[in-house]
Amino acid sequence: MRTSAPGNRSAVLPGRRGAGFTLLELLVVLAIIAVAAAGVSFALRDQAGAPLERDAQRLAALLESARARSRLSGQPVRWLADAQGFHFEGLPAEALPGNWLAPDTRVVGGRVLVLGPEPVIGPQSVVLGSANTPTTFVVGTDGLRPFAVQQPQQP
């Protein structure tokens, strides 16, 4: 015999809970969504600084190539920045490229690096900036390690 009002399921199925989500289940779902959103936001990069970062990575590779060529030939090589881009003194003009990938990339501050022929050079760096973004990238070495791009700097 039924003792509850019609539509009350607990009387029909005594071991079953009521329909819906518990507070704990909702909190777990919200935590998963928050972690996923944080992962997506960290994965998205500043697209305005991407061309400048690409130029900085390329410059680090070119400087290391010129440094290796200088050590191999025994001739001193200097990197010089100018209004059109940059060039390497001591290497044939066609040996390495001398232009930036992004047209608005510019050198901030020092414009000369000495790359060799000694195996150990002094600490050197160059700062790259852009007209499109306030971020700057430092390409440098401590003299022993290869040239590398250091963390971007905000003004």
Short mmCIF file of C-alpha atoms in Angstrom, two decimals:
data_model
loop_
_atom_site.label_atom_id
_atom_site.label_comp_id
_atom_site.label_asym_id
_atom_site.label_seq_id
_atom_site.Cartn_x
_atom_site.Cartn_y
_atom_site.Cartn_z
CA MET A 1 0.00 0.00 0.00
CA ARG A 2 1.31 3.46 -0.91
CA THR A 3 1.83 6.01 1.81
CA SER A 4 3.08 8.94 -0.32
CA ALA A 5 1.46 11.33 -2.74
CA PRO A 6 1.29 10.40 -6.44
CA GLY A 7 4.52 11.32 -8.34
CA ASN A 8 6.84 10.83 -5.39
CA ARG A 9 9.47 8.37 -6.65
CA SER A 10 11.11 7.71 -3.32
CA ALA A 11 8.12 5.71 -2.22
CA VAL A 12 8.25 3.63 -5.42
CA LEU A 13 12.05 3.03 -5.41
CA PRO A 14 13.19 3.31 -1.82
CA GLY A 15 16.99 2.97 -2.52
CA ARG A 16 17.16 5.68 -5.23
CA ARG A 17 18.16 9.30 -4.56
CA GLY A 18 16.29 12.23 -6.04
CA ALA A 19 17.17 13.39 -9.58
CA GLY A 20 19.77 16.16 -10.04
CA PHE A 21 23.42 16.91 -9.27
CA THR A 22 25.05 17.19 -5.89
CA LEU A 23 27.05 20.22 -4.93
CA LEU A 24 30.25 18.19 -5.03
CA GLU A 25 29.58 17.06 -8.61
CA LEU A 26 28.98 20.66 -9.71
CA LEU A 27 32.20 21.82 -8.04
CA VAL A 28 34.22 19.09 -9.78
CA VAL A 29 32.80 20.10 -13.17
CA LEU A 30 33.56 23.78 -12.47
CA ALA A 31 37.14 22.91 -11.47
CA ILE A 32 37.65 20.94 -14.71
CA ILE A 33 36.31 23.85 -16.76
CA ALA A 34 38.60 26.32 -14.91
CA VAL A 35 41.69 24.17 -15.53
CA ALA A 36 40.79 23.78 -19.22
CA ALA A 37 40.22 27.54 -19.60
CA ALA A 38 43.56 28.31 -17.96
CA GLY A 39 45.32 25.87 -20.28
CA VAL A 40 43.75 27.50 -23.33
CA SER A 41 44.66 31.00 -22.19
CA PHE A 42 48.29 29.99 -21.64
CA ALA A 43 48.40 28.25 -25.01
CA LEU A 44 47.28 31.38 -26.83
CA ARG A 45 50.25 33.63 -27.48
CA ASP A 46 50.57 37.31 -28.10
CA GLN A 47 50.25 37.38 -31.88
CA ALA A 48 51.55 40.96 -32.09
CA GLY A 49 54.97 39.88 -30.78
CA ALA A 50 55.26 36.68 -32.85
CA PRO A 51 57.09 38.24 -35.86
CA LEU A 52 59.55 39.97 -33.53
CA GLU A 53 60.20 36.74 -31.64
CA ARG A 54 60.74 34.92 -34.94
CA ASP A 55 63.31 37.57 -35.97
CA ALA A 56 65.04 37.21 -32.59
CA GLN A 57 65.27 33.42 -32.94
CA ARG A 58 66.58 33.77 -36.50
CA LEU A 59 69.17 36.37 -35.44
CA ALA A 60 70.44 34.06 -32.68
CA ALA A 61 70.92 31.27 -35.25
CA LEU A 62 72.64 33.62 -37.73
CA LEU A 63 75.00 34.95 -35.05
CA GLU A 64 75.96 31.41 -34.08
CA SER A 65 76.55 30.53 -37.73
CA ALA A 66 78.75 33.59 -38.24
CA ARG A 67 80.62 32.83 -35.01
CA ALA A 68 81.32 29.27 -36.22
CA ARG A 69 82.49 30.53 -39.62
CA SER A 70 84.80 33.02 -37.93
CA ARG A 71 86.37 30.33 -35.76
CA LEU A 72 86.73 28.02 -38.76
CA SER A 73 88.40 30.60 -41.00
CA GLY A 74 90.36 32.38 -38.27
CA GLN A 75 89.08 35.74 -39.56
CA PRO A 76 87.33 38.24 -37.30
CA VAL A 77 83.61 38.76 -38.01
CA ARG A 78 81.50 41.67 -36.81
CA TRP A 79 77.72 42.00 -36.91
CA LEU A 80 76.50 45.51 -37.69
CA ALA A 81 72.92 46.78 -37.71
CA ASP A 82 71.94 49.50 -40.15
CA ALA A 83 68.78 51.20 -41.40
CA GLN A 84 68.05 48.49 -44.00
CA GLY A 85 68.70 45.52 -41.67
CA PHE A 86 72.13 44.17 -40.75
CA HIS A 87 75.27 42.71 -42.28
CA PHE A 88 78.32 40.69 -41.31
CA GLU A 89 81.75 42.23 -41.85
CA GLY A 90 84.42 39.63 -42.51
CA LEU A 91 82.14 37.23 -44.43
CA PRO A 92 81.20 37.27 -48.12
CA ALA A 93 78.09 39.39 -48.71
CA GLU A 94 76.01 36.41 -49.85
CA ALA A 95 77.14 34.09 -47.04
CA LEU A 96 74.33 35.00 -44.64
CA PRO A 97 71.11 37.00 -45.07
CA GLY A 98 71.08 40.61 -43.96
CA ASN A 99 67.40 41.49 -43.70
CA TRP A 100 64.68 41.16 -41.08
CA LEU A 101 61.67 38.95 -41.70
CA ALA A 102 59.29 41.58 -40.34
CA PRO A 103 59.64 45.04 -41.92
CA ASP A 104 59.16 46.89 -38.61
CA THR A 105 61.87 45.06 -36.60
CA ARG A 106 64.55 47.41 -35.32
CA VAL A 107 67.63 47.29 -33.10
CA VAL A 108 67.40 49.21 -29.83
CA GLY A 109 70.70 50.48 -28.43
CA GLY A 110 74.01 48.85 -29.40
CA ARG A 111 74.46 47.97 -33.05
CA VAL A 112 77.81 46.12 -33.17
CA LEU A 113 78.76 42.60 -32.03
CA VAL A 114 82.22 41.02 -32.34
CA LEU A 115 81.85 37.30 -33.10
CA GLY A 116 85.33 35.86 -33.25
CA PRO A 117 87.66 34.22 -34.18
CA GLU A 118 88.50 33.47 -30.54
CA PRO A 119 86.55 30.55 -29.09
CA VAL A 120 85.65 32.58 -26.00
CA ILE A 121 84.22 36.05 -26.60
CA GLY A 122 83.02 38.60 -24.09
CA PRO A 123 79.40 38.88 -22.99
CA GLN A 124 77.40 40.56 -25.75
CA SER A 125 73.76 41.23 -26.49
CA VAL A 126 71.49 43.12 -28.80
CA VAL A 127 67.93 44.27 -28.08
CA LEU A 128 65.28 43.91 -30.78
CA GLY A 129 62.10 45.96 -30.79
CA SER A 130 59.16 46.63 -33.05
CA ALA A 131 56.90 49.54 -33.86
CA ASN A 132 53.85 47.27 -33.45
CA THR A 133 54.47 46.03 -29.92
CA PRO A 134 56.12 47.44 -26.77
CA THR A 135 57.79 44.07 -26.10
CA THR A 136 61.52 43.74 -26.74
CA PHE A 137 63.65 40.61 -27.07
CA VAL A 138 67.29 40.33 -26.02
CA VAL A 139 69.56 38.12 -28.11
CA GLY A 140 72.79 37.52 -26.26
CA THR A 141 75.56 35.31 -24.99
CA ASP A 142 77.78 35.23 -21.94
CA GLY A 143 80.77 34.49 -24.20
CA LEU A 144 80.86 30.75 -23.58
CA ARG A 145 77.35 29.61 -24.46
CA PRO A 146 75.67 30.09 -27.83
CA PHE A 147 73.61 33.15 -28.65
CA ALA A 148 70.05 32.70 -27.43
CA VAL A 149 66.85 34.68 -27.08
CA GLN A 150 66.24 35.70 -23.51
CA GLN A 151 62.87 36.38 -21.92
CA PRO A 152 60.85 39.20 -23.51
CA GLN A 153 60.91 42.47 -21.67
CA GLN A 154 57.92 44.75 -21.17
CA PRO A 155 58.57 48.49 -20.99
#
